[in-house]
Amino acid sequence: MAGRLKQPTGRYGGRSAEERQAERRRRFLDAGLQLFGDSPGFRGTTIAALSEAAGLSTRQFYEEFRTLEDVLAALHLQVNDWAEEAALTGLATAEGQPVAERVTAAFRAYAANVTGDPRRLRITFTEIIGVSPRLERQRLERRSRWVDFLCAEAAAAAERGEAAHRDYRLAATAFIGSVNGLLHDWQAGYVDADLDEVVDELVRLLLGILRPVGWRPEGV
Protein backbone atom coordinates (compact mmCIF):
# COMPACT_ATOMS: atom_id res chain seq x y z
CA MET A 1 0.00 0.00 0.00
CA ALA A 2 1.45 3.35 -1.05
CA GLY A 3 0.32 5.23 2.05
CA ARG A 4 -2.18 5.63 4.83
CA LEU A 5 -5.75 6.37 3.82
CA LYS A 6 -6.94 9.93 4.30
CA GLN A 7 -8.52 10.56 7.68
CA PRO A 8 -12.05 12.00 7.84
CA THR A 9 -12.53 15.46 9.30
CA GLY A 10 -15.38 17.28 11.02
CA ARG A 11 -17.90 16.04 13.57
CA TYR A 12 -20.29 13.13 13.20
CA GLY A 13 -22.73 11.86 15.80
CA GLY A 14 -21.49 14.51 18.24
CA ARG A 15 -17.90 13.26 18.11
CA SER A 16 -14.88 14.82 16.42
CA ALA A 17 -12.76 13.00 13.86
CA GLU A 18 -10.03 12.66 16.50
CA GLU A 19 -12.45 11.06 18.96
CA ARG A 20 -13.70 8.62 16.34
CA GLN A 21 -10.15 7.74 15.39
CA ALA A 22 -9.20 7.12 19.05
CA GLU A 23 -12.26 4.87 19.42
CA ARG A 24 -11.34 2.85 16.32
CA ARG A 25 -7.77 2.47 17.51
CA ARG A 26 -8.95 1.30 20.93
CA ARG A 27 -11.24 -1.29 19.35
CA PHE A 28 -8.43 -2.65 17.20
CA LEU A 29 -6.13 -2.86 20.23
CA ASP A 30 -8.82 -4.57 22.31
CA ALA A 31 -9.28 -7.09 19.49
CA GLY A 32 -5.51 -7.56 19.29
CA LEU A 33 -5.29 -8.19 23.02
CA GLN A 34 -7.91 -10.91 22.66
CA LEU A 35 -6.59 -12.61 19.50
CA PHE A 36 -2.84 -12.21 20.10
CA GLY A 37 -3.06 -12.88 23.83
CA ASP A 38 -5.36 -15.88 23.59
CA SER A 39 -6.24 -17.75 20.43
CA PRO A 40 -5.06 -17.96 17.67
CA GLY A 41 -2.09 -15.78 18.73
CA PHE A 42 -0.28 -13.14 16.70
CA ARG A 43 1.06 -15.49 14.06
CA GLY A 44 -2.35 -17.07 13.50
CA THR A 45 -4.25 -13.80 13.16
CA THR A 46 -5.06 -12.04 9.90
CA ILE A 47 -6.01 -8.41 9.34
CA ALA A 48 -9.45 -9.56 8.26
CA ALA A 49 -9.92 -11.56 11.47
CA LEU A 50 -8.71 -8.70 13.63
CA SER A 51 -11.03 -6.26 11.88
CA GLU A 52 -13.98 -8.61 12.29
CA ALA A 53 -13.21 -9.04 16.01
CA ALA A 54 -13.06 -5.25 16.35
CA GLY A 55 -16.36 -4.85 14.50
CA LEU A 56 -14.63 -2.67 11.93
CA SER A 57 -13.54 -2.96 8.31
CA THR A 58 -10.13 -3.68 6.85
CA ARG A 59 -10.30 -0.22 5.27
CA GLN A 60 -10.57 1.23 8.76
CA PHE A 61 -7.67 -0.94 9.88
CA TYR A 62 -5.41 0.69 7.30
CA GLU A 63 -6.52 4.10 8.50
CA GLU A 64 -4.95 3.31 11.88
CA PHE A 65 -2.14 0.81 11.22
CA ARG A 66 0.05 -0.42 8.40
CA THR A 67 0.54 -4.02 9.56
CA LEU A 68 -0.47 -6.42 12.31
CA GLU A 69 3.03 -5.98 13.69
CA ASP A 70 2.14 -2.34 14.40
CA VAL A 71 -0.77 -3.54 16.54
CA LEU A 72 1.45 -5.97 18.46
CA ALA A 73 4.05 -3.23 18.99
CA ALA A 74 1.42 -0.87 20.40
CA LEU A 75 0.01 -3.59 22.66
CA HIS A 76 3.45 -4.52 23.97
CA LEU A 77 4.11 -0.92 24.99
CA GLN A 78 0.63 -0.53 26.47
CA VAL A 79 0.93 -3.67 28.60
CA ASN A 80 4.31 -2.51 29.90
CA ASP A 81 2.94 0.96 30.64
CA TRP A 82 0.10 -0.57 32.67
CA ALA A 83 2.60 -2.67 34.62
CA GLU A 84 4.87 0.30 35.26
CA GLU A 85 1.97 2.40 36.49
CA ALA A 86 1.01 -0.42 38.86
CA ALA A 87 4.56 -0.71 40.21
CA LEU A 88 4.78 3.05 40.77
CA THR A 89 1.44 3.00 42.56
CA GLY A 90 2.71 0.18 44.75
CA LEU A 91 5.81 2.20 45.62
CA ALA A 92 3.66 5.20 46.44
CA THR A 93 1.66 3.17 48.96
CA ALA A 94 4.91 2.34 50.76
CA GLU A 95 6.35 5.86 50.70
CA GLY A 96 8.72 6.36 53.62
CA GLN A 97 8.83 2.65 54.47
CA PRO A 98 12.02 0.53 54.63
CA VAL A 99 13.30 -0.85 51.34
CA ALA A 100 11.95 -4.36 51.99
CA GLU A 101 8.42 -3.02 52.32
CA ARG A 102 8.83 -0.79 49.26
CA VAL A 103 10.14 -3.63 47.10
CA THR A 104 7.37 -5.94 48.27
CA ALA A 105 4.64 -3.38 47.57
CA ALA A 106 6.00 -2.63 44.11
CA PHE A 107 6.31 -6.28 43.12
CA ARG A 108 2.92 -7.29 44.46
CA ALA A 109 1.32 -4.48 42.46
CA TYR A 110 3.35 -5.34 39.34
CA ALA A 111 2.64 -9.07 39.55
CA ALA A 112 -1.06 -8.53 40.18
CA ASN A 113 -1.24 -6.34 37.09
CA VAL A 114 0.61 -8.56 34.64
CA THR A 115 -0.91 -11.82 35.85
CA GLY A 116 -4.43 -10.49 36.36
CA ASP A 117 -5.01 -10.92 32.62
CA PRO A 118 -3.12 -13.92 31.14
CA ARG A 119 -3.34 -12.28 27.71
CA ARG A 120 -0.98 -9.55 28.88
CA LEU A 121 1.59 -12.10 30.00
CA ARG A 122 1.43 -13.92 26.68
CA ILE A 123 1.92 -10.73 24.68
CA THR A 124 4.79 -9.55 26.87
CA PHE A 125 6.69 -12.81 27.27
CA THR A 126 5.69 -14.98 24.29
CA GLU A 127 4.10 -13.30 21.27
CA ILE A 128 6.66 -10.48 21.07
CA ILE A 129 9.60 -12.89 20.80
CA GLY A 130 11.19 -13.48 17.39
CA VAL A 131 8.73 -11.46 15.33
CA SER A 132 11.17 -9.03 13.74
CA PRO A 133 14.37 -7.07 14.42
CA ARG A 134 12.21 -4.00 14.99
CA LEU A 135 10.18 -5.61 17.76
CA GLU A 136 13.27 -7.17 19.28
CA ARG A 137 14.76 -3.68 19.57
CA GLN A 138 11.55 -2.44 21.15
CA ARG A 139 11.50 -5.33 23.61
CA LEU A 140 15.10 -4.68 24.68
CA GLU A 141 14.55 -0.93 24.89
CA ARG A 142 11.51 -1.46 27.12
CA ARG A 143 13.49 -3.89 29.26
CA SER A 144 16.19 -1.23 29.59
CA ARG A 145 13.54 1.11 30.98
CA TRP A 146 12.73 -1.46 33.67
CA VAL A 147 16.46 -1.70 34.43
CA ASP A 148 16.57 2.08 34.87
CA PHE A 149 13.57 1.82 37.18
CA LEU A 150 15.31 -0.72 39.41
CA CYS A 151 18.64 1.13 39.37
CA ALA A 152 16.95 4.35 40.49
CA GLU A 153 15.24 2.61 43.40
CA ALA A 154 18.47 0.82 44.35
CA ALA A 155 20.43 4.09 44.27
CA ALA A 156 17.81 5.77 46.47
CA ALA A 157 17.99 2.87 48.94
CA ALA A 158 21.77 3.14 49.00
CA GLU A 159 21.56 6.87 49.76
CA ARG A 160 19.27 6.04 52.68
CA GLY A 161 21.84 3.55 53.96
CA GLU A 162 19.58 0.56 53.19
CA ALA A 163 21.63 -0.95 50.36
CA ALA A 164 25.19 -1.24 49.16
CA HIS A 165 26.67 1.58 47.09
CA ARG A 166 27.56 0.14 43.68
CA ASP A 167 26.65 0.12 40.01
CA TYR A 168 23.46 -1.95 39.84
CA ARG A 169 22.92 -2.03 36.08
CA LEU A 170 24.32 -5.52 35.44
CA ALA A 171 22.55 -7.00 38.46
CA ALA A 172 19.29 -5.26 37.54
CA THR A 173 19.48 -6.63 34.00
CA ALA A 174 19.98 -10.15 35.36
CA PHE A 175 17.14 -9.68 37.82
CA ILE A 176 14.71 -8.53 35.10
CA GLY A 177 15.56 -11.71 33.19
CA SER A 178 14.71 -13.70 36.30
CA VAL A 179 11.38 -11.89 36.70
CA ASN A 180 10.41 -12.51 33.09
CA GLY A 181 11.47 -16.14 33.13
CA LEU A 182 9.79 -17.00 36.43
CA LEU A 183 6.49 -15.28 35.59
CA HIS A 184 6.44 -16.88 32.14
CA ASP A 185 7.01 -20.35 33.59
CA TRP A 186 4.49 -19.74 36.38
CA GLN A 187 1.84 -18.65 33.88
CA ALA A 188 2.59 -21.70 31.72
CA GLY A 189 2.03 -24.00 34.71
CA TYR A 190 5.65 -25.11 35.13
CA VAL A 191 6.06 -23.61 38.61
CA ASP A 192 4.24 -25.29 41.48
CA ALA A 193 3.61 -22.20 43.61
CA ASP A 194 0.97 -19.55 44.08
CA LEU A 195 1.55 -15.96 43.03
CA ASP A 196 2.37 -14.78 46.56
CA GLU A 197 5.14 -17.37 46.78
CA VAL A 198 6.51 -16.26 43.41
CA VAL A 199 6.52 -12.61 44.49
CA ASP A 200 8.14 -13.46 47.84
CA GLU A 201 10.92 -15.33 46.05
CA LEU A 202 11.56 -12.41 43.71
CA VAL A 203 11.64 -10.00 46.65
CA ARG A 204 14.20 -12.19 48.46
CA LEU A 205 16.29 -12.32 45.31
CA LEU A 206 16.25 -8.55 44.88
CA LEU A 207 17.00 -7.89 48.55
CA GLY A 208 19.97 -10.27 48.24
CA ILE A 209 21.25 -8.10 45.38
CA LEU A 210 20.77 -4.89 47.37
CA ARG A 211 22.28 -6.36 50.53
CA PRO A 212 24.99 -8.87 49.53
CA VAL A 213 26.57 -11.24 52.04
CA GLY A 214 28.92 -9.32 54.31
CA TRP A 215 27.28 -5.93 53.75
CA ARG A 216 26.44 -3.87 56.80
CA PRO A 217 24.69 -0.51 57.00
CA GLU A 218 27.08 2.40 57.43
CA GLY A 219 27.82 3.11 61.05
CA VAL A 220 26.79 -0.36 62.24
C-alpha positions in Angstrom: 0.0 0.0 0.0 1.5 3.4 -1.0 0.3 5.2 2.1 -2.2 5.6 4.8 -5.8 6.4 3.8 -6.9 9.9 4.3 -8.5 10.6 7.7 -12.0 12.0 7.8 -12.5 15.5 9.3 -15.4 17.3 11.0 -17.9 16.0 13.6 -20.3 13.1 13.2 -22.7 11.9 15.8 -21.5 14.5 18.2 -17.9 13.3 18.1 -14.9 14.8 16.4 -12.8 13.0 13.9 -10.0 12.7 16.5 -12.5 11.1 19.0 -13.7 8.6 16.3 -10.1 7.7 15.4 -9.2 7.1 19.0 -12.3 4.9 19.4 -11.3 2.8 16.3 -7.8 2.5 17.5 -9.0 1.3 20.9 -11.2 -1.3 19.4 -8.4 -2.6 17.2 -6.1 -2.9 20.2 -8.8 -4.6 22.3 -9.3 -7.1 19.5 -5.5 -7.6 19.3 -5.3 -8.2 23.0 -7.9 -10.9 22.7 -6.6 -12.6 19.5 -2.8 -12.2 20.1 -3.1 -12.9 23.8 -5.4 -15.9 23.6 -6.2 -17.8 20.4 -5.1 -18.0 17.7 -2.1 -15.8 18.7 -0.3 -13.1 16.7 1.1 -15.5 14.1 -2.3 -17.1 13.5 -4.3 -13.8 13.2 -5.1 -12.0 9.9 -6.0 -8.4 9.3 -9.5 -9.6 8.3 -9.9 -11.6 11.5 -8.7 -8.7 13.6 -11.0 -6.3 11.9 -14.0 -8.6 12.3 -13.2 -9.0 16.0 -13.1 -5.3 16.4 -16.4 -4.9 14.5 -14.6 -2.7 11.9 -13.5 -3.0 8.3 -10.1 -3.7 6.8 -10.3 -0.2 5.3 -10.6 1.2 8.8 -7.7 -0.9 9.9 -5.4 0.7 7.3 -6.5 4.1 8.5 -4.9 3.3 11.9 -2.1 0.8 11.2 0.1 -0.4 8.4 0.5 -4.0 9.6 -0.5 -6.4 12.3 3.0 -6.0 13.7 2.1 -2.3 14.4 -0.8 -3.5 16.5 1.5 -6.0 18.5 4.1 -3.2 19.0 1.4 -0.9 20.4 0.0 -3.6 22.7 3.5 -4.5 24.0 4.1 -0.9 25.0 0.6 -0.5 26.5 0.9 -3.7 28.6 4.3 -2.5 29.9 2.9 1.0 30.6 0.1 -0.6 32.7 2.6 -2.7 34.6 4.9 0.3 35.3 2.0 2.4 36.5 1.0 -0.4 38.9 4.6 -0.7 40.2 4.8 3.1 40.8 1.4 3.0 42.6 2.7 0.2 44.7 5.8 2.2 45.6 3.7 5.2 46.4 1.7 3.2 49.0 4.9 2.3 50.8 6.3 5.9 50.7 8.7 6.4 53.6 8.8 2.7 54.5 12.0 0.5 54.6 13.3 -0.8 51.3 12.0 -4.4 52.0 8.4 -3.0 52.3 8.8 -0.8 49.3 10.1 -3.6 47.1 7.4 -5.9 48.3 4.6 -3.4 47.6 6.0 -2.6 44.1 6.3 -6.3 43.1 2.9 -7.3 44.5 1.3 -4.5 42.5 3.4 -5.3 39.3 2.6 -9.1 39.6 -1.1 -8.5 40.2 -1.2 -6.3 37.1 0.6 -8.6 34.6 -0.9 -11.8 35.8 -4.4 -10.5 36.4 -5.0 -10.9 32.6 -3.1 -13.9 31.1 -3.3 -12.3 27.7 -1.0 -9.6 28.9 1.6 -12.1 30.0 1.4 -13.9 26.7 1.9 -10.7 24.7 4.8 -9.6 26.9 6.7 -12.8 27.3 5.7 -15.0 24.3 4.1 -13.3 21.3 6.7 -10.5 21.1 9.6 -12.9 20.8 11.2 -13.5 17.4 8.7 -11.5 15.3 11.2 -9.0 13.7 14.4 -7.1 14.4 12.2 -4.0 15.0 10.2 -5.6 17.8 13.3 -7.2 19.3 14.8 -3.7 19.6 11.5 -2.4 21.1 11.5 -5.3 23.6 15.1 -4.7 24.7 14.5 -0.9 24.9 11.5 -1.5 27.1 13.5 -3.9 29.3 16.2 -1.2 29.6 13.5 1.1 31.0 12.7 -1.5 33.7 16.5 -1.7 34.4 16.6 2.1 34.9 13.6 1.8 37.2 15.3 -0.7 39.4 18.6 1.1 39.4 16.9 4.3 40.5 15.2 2.6 43.4 18.5 0.8 44.4 20.4 4.1 44.3 17.8 5.8 46.5 18.0 2.9 48.9 21.8 3.1 49.0 21.6 6.9 49.8 19.3 6.0 52.7 21.8 3.5 54.0 19.6 0.6 53.2 21.6 -0.9 50.4 25.2 -1.2 49.2 26.7 1.6 47.1 27.6 0.1 43.7 26.6 0.1 40.0 23.5 -2.0 39.8 22.9 -2.0 36.1 24.3 -5.5 35.4 22.6 -7.0 38.5 19.3 -5.3 37.5 19.5 -6.6 34.0 20.0 -10.2 35.4 17.1 -9.7 37.8 14.7 -8.5 35.1 15.6 -11.7 33.2 14.7 -13.7 36.3 11.4 -11.9 36.7 10.4 -12.5 33.1 11.5 -16.1 33.1 9.8 -17.0 36.4 6.5 -15.3 35.6 6.4 -16.9 32.1 7.0 -20.4 33.6 4.5 -19.7 36.4 1.8 -18.6 33.9 2.6 -21.7 31.7 2.0 -24.0 34.7 5.6 -25.1 35.1 6.1 -23.6 38.6 4.2 -25.3 41.5 3.6 -22.2 43.6 1.0 -19.5 44.1 1.6 -16.0 43.0 2.4 -14.8 46.6 5.1 -17.4 46.8 6.5 -16.3 43.4 6.5 -12.6 44.5 8.1 -13.5 47.8 10.9 -15.3 46.0 11.6 -12.4 43.7 11.6 -10.0 46.6 14.2 -12.2 48.5 16.3 -12.3 45.3 16.3 -8.5 44.9 17.0 -7.9 48.5 20.0 -10.3 48.2 21.2 -8.1 45.4 20.8 -4.9 47.4 22.3 -6.4 50.5 25.0 -8.9 49.5 26.6 -11.2 52.0 28.9 -9.3 54.3 27.3 -5.9 53.7 26.4 -3.9 56.8 24.7 -0.5 57.0 27.1 2.4 57.4 27.8 3.1 61.0 26.8 -0.4 62.2 
